[in-house]
């Protein structure tokens, strides 16, 4: 397909596609003349991933490029490749500091360690030093404590167990795609695209439960 068709099918303007090409987020098409190139379904699929990362996930171009490097690393097995791509996603780092924050961080780390042990999430424990998700969880638990809403391990377990069930749904969905780059791309795109779905569903569910408990029945 030509650039115009690629733009029409992807819903991304030709100017943006050219920008992605210049930034190395999209492989060049097959040159058919001095001024024209031809693109295929792989380009279309990659454009959808880039759009998910940058336009939906609000990811900086440099970070998106790191994610794509992990996606394309065919020297890794499927599990490692998926992990490398997902770990390249932004982890919401913040610059909180001070003695109170440091103490809360240490306490949160101990709580998260206890949580992972109770869940028997051995891989998460073994790779915690490399895991952005682990660091994000520790910061979140520390933030709850610092702001006056500390949570217990039991509270965390109540969230972790449904998360484990959701992970099965997530990977079942990923396995609908062809193994290799297509599957890794799908894992990354669906992680980015479904996070707002999960957040919105949680908020809708809370309004329903609040109405059930505290509403007037209107």
mmCIF file of C-alpha atoms in Angstrom:
data_model
loop_
_atom_site.group_PDB
_atom_site.id
_atom_site.type_symbol
_atom_site.label_atom_id
_atom_site.label_comp_id
_atom_site.label_asym_id
_atom_site.label_seq_id
_atom_site.Cartn_x
_atom_site.Cartn_y
_atom_site.Cartn_z
ATOM 1 C CA UNK A 1 0.000 0.000 0.000
ATOM 2 C CA UNK A 2 1.094 3.600 -0.539
ATOM 3 C CA UNK A 3 1.456 6.236 2.170
ATOM 4 C CA UNK A 4 -2.051 7.615 1.526
ATOM 5 C CA UNK A 5 -3.668 4.205 2.071
ATOM 6 C CA UNK A 6 -1.527 3.561 5.145
ATOM 7 C CA UNK A 7 -2.742 6.874 6.539
ATOM 8 C CA UNK A 8 -6.377 6.110 5.751
ATOM 9 C CA UNK A 9 -6.293 2.618 7.260
ATOM 10 C CA UNK A 10 -4.392 3.643 10.387
ATOM 11 C CA UNK A 11 -6.233 6.903 10.998
ATOM 12 C CA UNK A 12 -2.890 8.704 11.307
ATOM 13 C CA UNK A 13 -2.036 11.674 9.108
ATOM 14 C CA UNK A 14 0.706 11.346 6.509
ATOM 15 C CA UNK A 15 2.622 14.149 8.243
ATOM 16 C CA UNK A 16 2.618 12.161 11.496
ATOM 17 C CA UNK A 17 3.648 8.962 9.696
ATOM 18 C CA UNK A 18 6.572 10.813 8.123
ATOM 19 C CA UNK A 19 7.539 12.099 11.569
ATOM 20 C CA UNK A 20 7.480 8.552 12.973
ATOM 21 C CA UNK A 21 9.671 7.428 10.070
ATOM 22 C CA UNK A 22 12.195 10.208 10.751
ATOM 23 C CA UNK A 23 12.267 9.314 14.459
ATOM 24 C CA UNK A 24 12.901 5.634 13.758
ATOM 25 C CA UNK A 25 9.569 4.494 15.233
ATOM 26 C CA UNK A 26 8.502 2.974 11.924
ATOM 27 C CA UNK A 27 10.651 1.031 9.495
ATOM 28 C CA UNK A 28 11.049 2.558 6.013
ATOM 29 C CA UNK A 29 8.797 1.172 3.305
ATOM 30 C CA UNK A 30 10.027 -0.692 0.256
ATOM 31 C CA UNK A 31 11.299 1.931 -2.154
ATOM 32 C CA UNK A 32 9.520 1.725 -5.539
ATOM 33 C CA UNK A 33 10.711 5.050 -6.967
ATOM 34 C CA UNK A 34 12.838 8.025 -5.986
ATOM 35 C CA UNK A 35 9.899 9.638 -4.199
ATOM 36 C CA UNK A 36 7.558 6.764 -3.290
ATOM 37 C CA UNK A 37 7.621 3.707 -1.034
ATOM 38 C CA UNK A 38 5.285 0.789 -0.455
ATOM 39 C CA UNK A 39 4.084 -0.342 2.971
ATOM 40 C CA UNK A 40 2.526 -3.568 4.235
ATOM 41 C CA UNK A 41 0.428 -4.976 7.089
ATOM 42 C CA UNK A 42 3.441 -5.023 9.394
ATOM 43 C CA UNK A 43 3.767 -1.254 9.003
ATOM 44 C CA UNK A 44 0.064 -0.870 9.754
ATOM 45 C CA UNK A 45 0.352 -3.006 12.892
ATOM 46 C CA UNK A 46 3.414 -1.092 14.077
ATOM 47 C CA UNK A 47 1.640 2.225 13.516
ATOM 48 C CA UNK A 48 -1.189 1.077 15.764
ATOM 49 C CA UNK A 49 1.326 0.244 18.493
ATOM 50 C CA UNK A 50 3.119 3.589 18.143
ATOM 51 C CA UNK A 51 -0.226 5.359 18.301
ATOM 52 C CA UNK A 52 -1.125 3.475 21.482
ATOM 53 C CA UNK A 53 2.197 4.407 23.090
ATOM 54 C CA UNK A 54 2.383 8.059 22.088
ATOM 55 C CA UNK A 55 -1.157 9.272 21.527
ATOM 56 C CA UNK A 56 -2.959 7.187 24.159
ATOM 57 C CA UNK A 57 -0.181 6.412 26.638
ATOM 58 C CA UNK A 58 1.312 9.938 26.331
ATOM 59 C CA UNK A 59 4.758 8.393 26.091
ATOM 60 C CA UNK A 60 7.761 10.496 25.010
ATOM 61 C CA UNK A 61 9.188 9.533 21.630
ATOM 62 C CA UNK A 62 12.522 8.476 23.191
ATOM 63 C CA UNK A 63 10.735 6.117 25.586
ATOM 64 C CA UNK A 64 8.578 4.700 22.796
ATOM 65 C CA UNK A 65 11.754 3.991 20.855
ATOM 66 C CA UNK A 66 13.133 1.990 23.830
ATOM 67 C CA UNK A 67 9.936 -0.060 23.983
ATOM 68 C CA UNK A 68 10.150 -0.815 20.264
ATOM 69 C CA UNK A 69 13.767 -1.954 20.591
ATOM 70 C CA UNK A 70 12.609 -4.550 23.145
ATOM 71 C CA UNK A 71 9.687 -5.556 20.909
ATOM 72 C CA UNK A 72 12.060 -6.263 18.015
ATOM 73 C CA UNK A 73 14.701 -8.228 19.954
ATOM 74 C CA UNK A 74 14.218 -11.658 18.399
ATOM 75 C CA UNK A 75 17.250 -13.056 20.287
ATOM 76 C CA UNK A 76 15.097 -13.331 23.437
ATOM 77 C CA UNK A 77 12.563 -16.026 24.287
ATOM 78 C CA UNK A 78 8.899 -15.034 24.315
ATOM 79 C CA UNK A 79 8.642 -14.517 28.087
ATOM 80 C CA UNK A 80 11.810 -12.406 28.269
ATOM 81 C CA UNK A 81 10.810 -10.420 25.208
ATOM 82 C CA UNK A 82 7.364 -9.660 26.598
ATOM 83 C CA UNK A 83 8.887 -8.682 29.925
ATOM 84 C CA UNK A 84 11.540 -6.456 28.358
ATOM 85 C CA UNK A 85 8.933 -4.624 26.301
ATOM 86 C CA UNK A 86 6.538 -4.164 29.222
ATOM 87 C CA UNK A 87 9.319 -3.133 31.605
ATOM 88 C CA UNK A 88 10.323 -0.423 29.153
ATOM 89 C CA UNK A 89 6.950 1.268 29.725
ATOM 90 C CA UNK A 90 7.024 4.350 32.017
ATOM 91 C CA UNK A 91 6.643 3.460 35.692
ATOM 92 C CA UNK A 92 5.305 6.759 37.020
ATOM 93 C CA UNK A 93 8.505 7.737 38.844
ATOM 94 C CA UNK A 94 8.213 10.713 41.160
ATOM 95 C CA UNK A 95 10.712 12.740 43.123
ATOM 96 C CA UNK A 96 9.293 12.385 46.629
ATOM 97 C CA UNK A 97 11.945 12.599 49.310
ATOM 98 C CA UNK A 98 12.666 13.550 52.908
ATOM 99 C CA UNK A 99 13.046 11.449 56.051
ATOM 100 C CA UNK A 100 9.325 10.687 56.353
ATOM 101 C CA UNK A 101 9.166 9.556 52.754
ATOM 102 C CA UNK A 102 12.321 7.460 53.147
ATOM 103 C CA UNK A 103 10.927 5.720 56.234
ATOM 104 C CA UNK A 104 7.609 5.143 54.480
ATOM 105 C CA UNK A 105 9.439 3.713 51.471
ATOM 106 C CA UNK A 106 11.331 1.212 53.627
ATOM 107 C CA UNK A 107 8.137 0.147 55.402
ATOM 108 C CA UNK A 108 6.328 -0.143 52.067
ATOM 109 C CA UNK A 109 9.093 -2.302 50.641
ATOM 110 C CA UNK A 110 8.788 -4.715 53.564
ATOM 111 C CA UNK A 111 5.024 -4.830 53.084
ATOM 112 C CA UNK A 112 5.330 -5.546 49.373
ATOM 113 C CA UNK A 113 7.920 -8.272 50.068
ATOM 114 C CA UNK A 114 5.449 -9.876 52.474
ATOM 115 C CA UNK A 115 2.710 -9.602 49.863
ATOM 116 C CA UNK A 116 4.763 -11.317 47.144
ATOM 117 C CA UNK A 117 5.735 -14.104 49.531
ATOM 118 C CA UNK A 118 2.115 -14.742 50.514
ATOM 119 C CA UNK A 119 1.091 -14.808 46.860
ATOM 120 C CA UNK A 120 4.029 -17.074 46.014
ATOM 121 C CA UNK A 121 4.953 -14.777 43.132
ATOM 122 C CA UNK A 122 8.495 -16.104 42.975
ATOM 123 C CA UNK A 123 9.467 -14.533 39.644
ATOM 124 C CA UNK A 124 8.340 -11.091 40.817
ATOM 125 C CA UNK A 125 10.423 -11.512 43.979
ATOM 126 C CA UNK A 126 13.510 -12.753 42.157
ATOM 127 C CA UNK A 127 13.441 -9.900 39.613
ATOM 128 C CA UNK A 128 12.244 -7.117 41.902
ATOM 129 C CA UNK A 129 15.435 -5.071 41.541
ATOM 130 C CA UNK A 130 14.839 -4.825 37.772
ATOM 131 C CA UNK A 131 11.061 -4.494 37.800
ATOM 132 C CA UNK A 132 9.451 -1.077 37.218
ATOM 133 C CA UNK A 133 6.120 -2.510 38.373
ATOM 134 C CA UNK A 134 7.675 -3.524 41.694
ATOM 135 C CA UNK A 135 9.098 -0.028 42.205
ATOM 136 C CA UNK A 136 5.771 1.513 41.244
ATOM 137 C CA UNK A 137 3.927 -0.627 43.790
ATOM 138 C CA UNK A 138 6.386 0.240 46.571
ATOM 139 C CA UNK A 139 6.016 3.967 45.800
ATOM 140 C CA UNK A 140 2.228 3.669 45.760
ATOM 141 C CA UNK A 141 2.133 1.897 49.125
ATOM 142 C CA UNK A 142 4.564 4.443 50.571
ATOM 143 C CA UNK A 143 2.432 7.280 49.196
ATOM 144 C CA UNK A 144 -0.661 5.880 50.900
ATOM 145 C CA UNK A 145 1.172 5.840 54.217
ATOM 146 C CA UNK A 146 2.663 9.336 53.910
ATOM 147 C CA UNK A 147 -0.723 10.857 53.060
ATOM 148 C CA UNK A 148 -2.461 9.205 56.004
ATOM 149 C CA UNK A 149 -4.112 6.239 54.301
ATOM 150 C CA UNK A 150 -1.837 3.304 55.153
ATOM 151 C CA UNK A 151 -2.792 -0.102 53.779
ATOM 152 C CA UNK A 152 -2.122 -3.516 55.254
ATOM 153 C CA UNK A 153 -0.883 -6.599 53.457
ATOM 154 C CA UNK A 154 -4.439 -7.942 53.687
ATOM 155 C CA UNK A 155 -5.650 -4.839 51.837
ATOM 156 C CA UNK A 156 -3.062 -5.453 49.134
ATOM 157 C CA UNK A 157 -4.017 -9.110 48.872
ATOM 158 C CA UNK A 158 -7.613 -8.088 48.171
ATOM 159 C CA UNK A 159 -6.351 -6.260 45.082
ATOM 160 C CA UNK A 160 -3.628 -8.716 44.091
ATOM 161 C CA UNK A 161 -5.863 -11.777 43.806
ATOM 162 C CA UNK A 162 -8.226 -10.241 41.231
ATOM 163 C CA UNK A 163 -5.112 -8.867 39.454
ATOM 164 C CA UNK A 164 -3.824 -12.435 39.123
ATOM 165 C CA UNK A 165 -7.108 -13.458 37.505
ATOM 166 C CA UNK A 166 -6.925 -10.470 35.149
ATOM 167 C CA UNK A 167 -3.405 -11.473 34.105
ATOM 168 C CA UNK A 168 -4.859 -14.732 32.755
ATOM 169 C CA UNK A 169 -7.424 -12.758 30.750
ATOM 170 C CA UNK A 170 -4.671 -10.444 29.474
ATOM 171 C CA UNK A 171 -2.382 -13.221 28.265
ATOM 172 C CA UNK A 172 -5.267 -15.216 26.785
ATOM 173 C CA UNK A 173 -6.001 -12.103 24.722
ATOM 174 C CA UNK A 174 -2.334 -11.742 23.721
ATOM 175 C CA UNK A 175 -2.230 -15.362 22.557
ATOM 176 C CA UNK A 176 -4.873 -14.601 19.949
ATOM 177 C CA UNK A 177 -2.064 -12.972 17.955
ATOM 178 C CA UNK A 178 0.723 -14.673 16.052
ATOM 179 C CA UNK A 179 3.810 -15.528 18.169
ATOM 180 C CA UNK A 180 6.741 -13.190 17.638
ATOM 181 C CA UNK A 181 6.679 -9.451 17.103
ATOM 182 C CA UNK A 182 2.912 -9.364 16.571
ATOM 183 C CA UNK A 183 2.277 -10.957 19.964
ATOM 184 C CA UNK A 184 4.755 -8.710 21.783
ATOM 185 C CA UNK A 185 3.303 -5.644 20.099
ATOM 186 C CA UNK A 186 -0.181 -6.720 21.168
ATOM 187 C CA UNK A 187 0.948 -7.216 24.778
ATOM 188 C CA UNK A 188 2.374 -3.713 24.960
ATOM 189 C CA UNK A 189 -0.511 -2.034 23.133
ATOM 190 C CA UNK A 190 -3.170 -3.828 25.178
ATOM 191 C CA UNK A 191 -1.377 -2.990 28.433
ATOM 192 C CA UNK A 192 -1.481 0.702 27.542
ATOM 193 C CA UNK A 193 -4.989 0.674 26.089
ATOM 194 C CA UNK A 194 -6.672 -1.403 28.798
ATOM 195 C CA UNK A 195 -5.310 0.498 31.805
ATOM 196 C CA UNK A 196 -7.874 3.312 31.361
ATOM 197 C CA UNK A 197 -10.538 0.636 30.812
ATOM 198 C CA UNK A 198 -9.679 -0.942 34.167
ATOM 199 C CA UNK A 199 -9.640 2.447 35.907
ATOM 200 C CA UNK A 200 -12.990 3.492 34.484
ATOM 201 C CA UNK A 201 -14.607 0.129 35.287
ATOM 202 C CA UNK A 202 -13.373 0.391 38.868
ATOM 203 C CA UNK A 203 -14.872 3.858 39.226
ATOM 204 C CA UNK A 204 -18.176 2.771 37.716
ATOM 205 C CA UNK A 205 -18.288 -0.232 40.033
ATOM 206 C CA UNK A 206 -17.624 2.020 43.025
ATOM 207 C CA UNK A 207 -20.546 4.277 42.119
ATOM 208 C CA UNK A 208 -22.809 1.230 41.902
ATOM 209 C CA UNK A 209 -21.631 -0.110 45.265
ATOM 210 C CA UNK A 210 -21.934 3.346 46.830
ATOM 211 C CA UNK A 211 -25.499 3.652 45.567
ATOM 212 C CA UNK A 212 -26.289 0.198 46.911
ATOM 213 C CA UNK A 213 -24.899 1.006 50.357
ATOM 214 C CA UNK A 214 -25.614 4.700 50.830
ATOM 215 C CA UNK A 215 -28.035 5.771 48.089
ATOM 216 C CA UNK A 216 -31.685 6.660 48.513
ATOM 217 C CA UNK A 217 -32.753 4.182 45.848
ATOM 218 C CA UNK A 218 -33.511 6.877 43.256
#
